[in-house]
CSV table of C-alpha atoms in Angstrom, one decimal:
chain,number,residue,atom,x,y,z
T,1,MET,CA,96.8,81.0,99.7
T,2,SER,CA,98.4,78.8,101.8
T,3,ILE,CA,100.1,81.0,104.1
T,4,SER,CA,103.6,79.5,106.0
T,5,THR,CA,105.0,84.3,107.1
T,6,LEU,CA,102.7,86.4,108.0
T,7,GLN,CA,103.5,90.3,108.7
T,8,LYS,CA,101.8,92.8,110.2
T,9,TYR,CA,102.4,96.1,110.8
T,10,GLN,CA,100.0,98.6,112.1
T,11,PHE,CA,99.9,102.6,112.4
T,12,LYS,CA,98.9,103.1,116.3
T,13,ASN,CA,97.1,106.8,116.7
T,14,PRO,CA,98.3,108.4,119.6
T,15,LEU,CA,95.1,110.8,120.2
T,16,ALA,CA,92.9,109.2,121.9
T,17,SER,CA,89.5,109.1,119.5
T,18,SER,CA,86.1,107.8,119.3
T,19,THR,CA,87.0,106.6,116.4
T,20,PRO,CA,89.5,104.5,115.2
T,21,VAL,CA,92.1,105.4,112.8
T,22,VAL,CA,93.5,102.5,110.6
T,23,PHE,CA,96.7,102.1,108.4
T,24,GLU,CA,98.2,98.5,108.1
T,25,VAL,CA,100.0,97.1,106.3
T,26,GLU,CA,100.3,92.3,105.7
T,27,SER,CA,103.3,91.3,104.6
T,28,PHE,CA,102.9,88.2,103.3
T,29,ARG,CA,105.1,84.5,102.0
T,30,VAL,CA,104.9,80.7,100.9
T,31,THR,CA,107.0,78.3,100.9
T,32,LYS,CA,104.9,76.6,97.9
T,33,ASP,CA,103.3,77.7,95.3
T,34,CYS,CA,99.4,77.2,96.4
T,35,THR,CA,96.3,77.4,95.0
T,36,ALA,CA,92.9,78.3,97.2
T,37,HIS,CA,89.4,79.5,96.7
T,38,HIS,CA,87.4,81.7,99.0
T,39,SER,CA,85.5,85.3,99.0
T,40,HIS,CA,86.7,88.2,101.3
T,41,ARG,CA,84.5,91.1,101.2
T,42,SER,CA,86.6,94.4,102.7
T,43,GLU,CA,85.1,96.4,105.6
T,44,GLN,CA,87.8,99.3,104.2
T,45,TYR,CA,89.9,100.6,101.7
T,46,LYS,CA,92.2,97.7,100.9
T,47,ILE,CA,95.1,97.6,98.5
T,48,ILE,CA,97.0,94.3,97.3
T,49,PHE,CA,99.5,93.9,95.5
T,50,ILE,CA,100.9,90.9,94.4
T,51,GLU,CA,104.6,90.9,94.0
T,52,ASP,CA,105.1,87.0,92.8
T,53,GLY,CA,102.3,85.2,91.9
T,54,SER,CA,99.6,84.9,89.8
T,55,GLY,CA,95.8,83.6,90.4
T,56,SER,CA,92.1,84.2,88.8
T,57,TYR,CA,90.2,86.6,90.9
T,58,GLN,CA,86.6,88.2,91.1
T,59,ILE,CA,86.0,91.6,92.7
T,60,ASP,CA,82.3,91.8,92.9
T,61,PHE,CA,81.7,88.9,90.4
T,62,GLN,CA,83.9,90.5,87.4
T,63,GLU,CA,86.1,88.5,86.5
T,64,PHE,CA,90.0,89.1,86.5
T,65,LYS,CA,93.5,87.4,85.7
T,66,ILE,CA,96.8,87.8,87.3
T,67,GLU,CA,100.0,87.1,85.8
T,68,SER,CA,103.3,87.6,87.8
T,69,SER,CA,102.5,90.5,89.3
T,70,GLY,CA,99.8,92.9,89.8
T,71,ILE,CA,97.4,95.1,92.0
T,72,PHE,CA,94.1,94.9,92.9
T,73,CYS,CA,91.8,98.0,94.6
T,74,LEU,CA,88.6,97.6,96.7
T,75,SER,CA,86.4,100.1,98.7
T,76,PRO,CA,84.6,99.4,101.8
T,77,GLY,CA,82.1,96.5,100.8
T,78,GLN,CA,83.4,94.9,97.6
T,79,VAL,CA,84.2,91.5,97.4
T,80,LEU,CA,87.2,90.1,96.1
T,81,THR,CA,86.8,86.1,95.3
T,82,VAL,CA,89.9,83.6,95.0
T,83,GLU,CA,89.2,81.2,92.4
T,84,SER,CA,93.1,80.1,91.8
T,85,GLU,CA,96.1,81.2,92.6
T,86,SER,CA,100.0,80.6,92.8
T,87,THR,CA,101.4,83.3,95.1
T,88,LYS,CA,104.8,83.0,96.8
T,89,ALA,CA,105.2,87.1,98.1
T,90,ALA,CA,102.3,89.1,98.6
T,91,TYR,CA,101.1,93.1,101.0
T,92,GLN,CA,98.1,94.2,101.8
T,93,ILE,CA,97.8,97.8,102.4
T,94,SER,CA,94.4,98.2,104.8
T,95,PHE,CA,93.2,102.4,105.5
T,96,ASN,CA,89.6,103.5,106.5
T,97,ARG,CA,88.4,107.5,105.7
T,98,GLU,CA,89.4,108.3,109.2
T,99,PHE,CA,93.2,107.6,107.7
T,100,TYR,CA,93.4,109.1,104.6
T,101,CYS,CA,89.3,110.1,102.9
T,102,VAL,CA,89.4,108.9,99.2
T,103,GLU,CA,85.8,111.8,98.8
T,104,THR,CA,88.5,114.3,100.0
T,105,HIS,CA,91.6,114.3,98.6
T,106,GLY,CA,90.7,112.9,94.8
T,107,LYS,CA,90.2,116.1,93.5
T,108,GLU,CA,93.6,116.0,94.2
T,109,ILE,CA,94.7,112.2,93.0
T,110,ALA,CA,92.0,111.9,90.7
T,111,CYS,CA,91.4,108.4,92.4
T,112,ASN,CA,87.8,109.0,93.7
T,113,GLY,CA,85.8,107.4,91.0
T,114,VAL,CA,88.6,106.0,89.3
T,115,LEU,CA,91.2,103.1,91.6
T,116,PHE,CA,88.1,103.6,94.3
T,117,ASN,CA,84.2,103.6,94.3
T,118,ASN,CA,83.5,102.5,90.8
T,119,ILE,CA,81.8,99.3,91.3
T,120,HIS,CA,81.5,99.3,87.4
T,121,ARG,CA,85.0,99.7,86.5
T,122,ALA,CA,86.6,97.3,89.6
T,123,THR,CA,91.1,98.2,89.0
T,124,CYS,CA,93.1,95.5,88.5
T,125,LEU,CA,96.1,96.0,86.9
T,126,GLN,CA,99.1,94.0,85.9
T,127,LEU,CA,102.9,95.1,86.4
T,128,SER,CA,105.5,94.5,85.0
T,129,ALA,CA,109.2,93.7,87.0
T,130,ALA,CA,110.1,97.3,87.0
T,131,ASP,CA,106.8,98.5,88.2
T,132,SER,CA,106.8,96.0,91.1
T,133,ALA,CA,110.2,97.0,92.3
T,134,TYR,CA,109.1,100.6,92.7
T,135,PHE,CA,105.6,99.2,94.3
T,136,LYS,CA,108.0,97.3,96.6
T,137,GLN,CA,110.3,100.4,97.5
T,138,LEU,CA,106.4,102.3,98.4
T,139,VAL,CA,105.4,99.5,100.5
T,140,GLU,CA,108.9,98.7,102.8
T,141,ASN,CA,109.9,102.6,103.1
T,142,MET,CA,105.7,102.1,104.4
T,143,ILE,CA,107.1,99.6,106.6
T,144,ARG,CA,109.6,101.2,108.4
T,145,GLU,CA,107.8,104.4,108.8
T,146,LEU,CA,105.5,101.9,111.1
T,147,GLU,CA,108.2,99.8,112.6
T,148,ASN,CA,110.5,103.1,113.5
T,149,PRO,CA,107.8,106.1,113.9
T,150,GLY,CA,109.6,109.4,114.1
T,151,LYS,CA,108.4,113.1,114.1
T,152,ALA,CA,104.9,113.9,111.4
T,153,HIS,CA,104.5,109.5,111.3
T,154,GLN,CA,101.3,109.6,110.5
T,155,ASP,CA,101.8,112.3,107.4
T,156,MET,CA,104.4,110.4,105.9
T,157,LEU,CA,102.9,107.4,106.2
T,158,GLU,CA,100.1,109.0,104.1
T,159,THR,CA,102.9,110.9,101.9
T,160,TYR,CA,104.0,107.2,100.9
T,161,LEU,CA,100.6,106.2,100.5
T,162,ARG,CA,99.5,108.9,98.5
T,163,MET,CA,102.9,108.0,95.9
T,164,PHE,CA,101.4,104.2,95.6
T,165,LEU,CA,98.1,106.0,93.9
T,166,ILE,CA,99.6,108.0,92.8
T,167,GLU,CA,101.9,106.2,90.6
T,168,ALA,CA,99.1,103.1,90.6
T,169,LEU,CA,96.8,106.0,88.8
T,170,ARG,CA,99.7,106.1,86.5
T,171,LYS,CA,99.5,102.8,85.7
T,172,HIS,CA,95.5,102.5,85.0
T,173,ASP,CA,95.6,104.9,82.5
T,174,GLU,CA,98.4,103.4,81.3
T,175,GLN,CA,95.9,100.1,80.3
T,176,ALA,CA,93.3,102.0,79.9
T,177,ALA,CA,91.2,102.8,77.2
T,178,ALA,CA,91.8,105.9,75.6
T,179,ILE,CA,90.8,108.7,77.4
T,180,PRO,CA,86.8,110.0,75.9
T,181,VAL,CA,87.6,113.2,73.9
T,182,GLU,CA,85.2,115.4,76.4
T,183,GLY,CA,88.8,115.6,78.4
T,184,GLU,CA,89.5,115.5,82.1
T,185,GLU,CA,86.4,117.5,83.1
T,186,SER,CA,83.8,115.1,82.4
T,187,ASN,CA,86.1,112.4,83.4
T,188,ARG,CA,85.9,113.9,87.2
T,189,LEU,CA,81.8,114.1,87.3
T,190,VAL,CA,81.7,110.7,85.9
T,191,GLY,CA,84.3,110.1,89.0
T,192,ASP,CA,82.0,112.1,90.8
T,193,PHE,CA,78.9,110.6,89.8
T,194,ILE,CA,79.6,106.8,89.9
T,195,ALA,CA,81.1,107.6,93.6
T,196,LEU,CA,77.7,109.7,94.6
T,197,VAL,CA,75.7,106.2,93.6
T,198,ASP,CA,77.7,104.5,95.9
T,199,LYS,CA,77.7,106.1,98.7
T,200,HIS,CA,73.5,107.7,98.0
T,201,PHE,CA,72.3,104.3,96.3
T,202,ARG,CA,70.3,103.6,99.7
T,203,LYS,CA,68.1,106.4,99.2
T,204,LYS,CA,68.1,108.4,95.9
T,205,LYS,CA,67.4,106.2,93.6
T,206,ALA,CA,66.0,109.4,91.0
T,207,VAL,CA,69.0,111.2,88.4
T,208,SER,CA,67.7,114.2,88.6
T,209,GLU,CA,68.7,114.1,92.3
T,210,TYR,CA,72.2,113.1,90.9
T,211,ALA,CA,72.4,115.5,88.5
T,212,ASP,CA,71.3,118.7,90.7
T,213,LEU,CA,73.9,117.7,93.5
T,214,LEU,CA,76.5,117.8,90.7
T,215,PHE,CA,74.9,121.0,89.0
T,216,VAL,CA,73.8,119.5,85.6
T,217,SER,CA,71.1,118.4,83.5
T,218,PRO,CA,70.0,114.2,83.6
T,219,LYS,CA,70.1,114.6,79.7
T,220,SER,CA,74.2,115.8,80.3
T,221,LEU,CA,75.0,113.4,82.3
T,222,ALA,CA,73.7,110.4,80.1
T,223,LYS,CA,75.5,111.9,76.9
T,224,ARG,CA,79.0,112.0,79.1
T,225,LEU,CA,78.5,108.5,80.7
T,226,ASN,CA,78.3,107.8,77.3
T,227,ALA,CA,81.1,109.0,75.8
T,228,GLN,CA,82.8,107.3,78.3
T,229,GLY,CA,81.0,104.0,77.6
T,230,TYR,CA,79.3,103.4,80.6
T,231,PRO,CA,75.6,102.3,80.3
T,232,THR,CA,72.6,105.0,81.1
T,233,PRO,CA,72.6,107.2,84.2
T,234,THR,CA,69.2,104.9,85.3
T,235,GLU,CA,71.2,102.1,85.2
T,236,VAL,CA,74.0,102.8,86.8
T,237,ILE,CA,72.0,103.4,89.8
T,238,ARG,CA,69.8,99.8,89.5
T,239,ASN,CA,73.4,98.3,88.8
T,240,ARG,CA,74.4,99.9,92.1
T,241,ILE,CA,71.9,98.5,93.9
T,242,VAL,CA,71.5,94.7,92.2
T,243,LEU,CA,75.4,94.6,93.6
T,244,GLU,CA,74.3,95.6,96.8
T,245,ALA,CA,71.9,93.0,96.6
T,246,LYS,CA,73.9,89.9,95.4
T,247,ARG,CA,76.4,90.4,98.2
T,248,ASP,CA,73.6,89.8,100.9
T,249,LEU,CA,72.2,86.9,99.0
T,250,ARG,CA,75.9,85.7,99.0
T,251,PHE,CA,77.5,86.3,102.4
T,252,THR,CA,74.3,86.9,104.5
T,253,GLN,CA,71.3,85.0,106.2
T,254,LYS,CA,69.3,88.3,104.9
T,255,SER,CA,65.6,87.0,103.3
T,256,VAL,CA,64.9,89.0,100.9
T,257,LYS,CA,62.4,90.9,102.0
T,258,GLU,CA,65.3,92.3,104.9
T,259,ILE,CA,67.2,93.1,102.1
T,260,ALA,CA,64.7,95.2,100.0
T,261,PHE,CA,64.0,97.5,103.5
T,262,ASP,CA,68.3,98.0,103.9
T,263,LEU,CA,68.0,98.9,99.2
T,264,GLY,CA,65.2,101.5,100.7
T,265,PHE,CA,62.5,99.5,98.9
T,266,ASP,CA,58.9,99.9,101.1
T,267,ASP,CA,57.0,97.2,98.5
T,268,PRO,CA,59.3,94.3,98.4
T,269,GLY,CA,58.0,93.2,95.6
T,270,TYR,CA,58.8,95.7,93.4
T,271,PHE,CA,62.5,95.2,94.4
T,272,THR,CA,62.3,91.8,93.6
T,273,ARG,CA,60.9,92.9,89.6
T,274,LEU,CA,64.1,95.6,89.4
T,275,PHE,CA,66.0,93.2,90.3
T,276,LYS,CA,64.6,90.3,88.0
T,277,LYS,CA,65.2,93.2,85.3
T,278,ALA,CA,69.0,93.5,85.7
T,279,GLY,CA,69.6,89.5,85.3
T,280,ASN,CA,66.3,87.4,85.2
T,281,ASP,CA,66.4,85.8,88.1
T,282,SER,CA,64.6,86.7,90.9
T,283,PRO,CA,66.5,87.3,94.9
T,284,ALA,CA,65.4,83.8,95.6
T,285,ALA,CA,66.5,82.4,92.7
T,286,TYR,CA,69.3,83.6,92.4
T,287,ARG,CA,70.5,82.9,96.0
T,288,LEU,CA,69.4,79.2,95.2
T,289,ALA,CA,71.8,78.5,92.1
T,290,TYR,CA,74.3,80.2,94.3
T,291,LEU,CA,74.2,77.9,97.2
T,292,GLY,CA,74.1,75.0,94.2
T,293,GLN,CA,77.4,76.1,93.3
T,294,GLU,CA,79.5,76.0,97.0
T,295,HIS,CA,77.9,72.0,96.9
């Protein structure tokens, strides 16, 4: 994106802490429509709200398109690639777990494993003009509070963020397929499983370990995943490992052996076989093919 105007509004934590509390809103404006190609790996939770524009994007190598207005939700570690873009106005909201913990508040507004921490179904929402105006008002409220902090400053910002997430969840439900007949409890369990895999995939690779954490049997977990159109629990775990490997192969200089060790494999050969089973190419071949696409 060729930016003509970029304004950043940041939360300043009045309490000294060894762990920074991050919440910021960035406003992007361009004088002309433009086209860009770049990738960005998120270090925090991010909401990208395209108020006026369109484009083709990838979230962790899944293809998405935005027409007129839309929203992306990114979790730490996810990669957003802009294939082509024609954007006049956009906002980016960034926050970390110290400001708003998606996992802790997930059961309150059910965004954990839905808007965030679900690499199998990345969130991309198309917005109508009325939707876009509503989200813009929420962002403007955030900016106003960041510019003129008052009493209960952090609480007010968190309230606006929660309102934004709740409305995004409503739009997600409208645009998603019909909820499976097993109902909300099953949806929550599947979301919890996806989020647990995202958190523990480097150390826990057995379905039984996750089933124990969720107090269900591996068979019951598999049944509920299948009811919502997900692959088997084993494949969910494997796909998460392979995704992280692809990120490292494309965006770092780590060797295949280093990547294997980072992902919890004592035997790089076993890691290579698992990677090939997921997509036929070896890790080295995958990296070489990606480098070839860049030139």
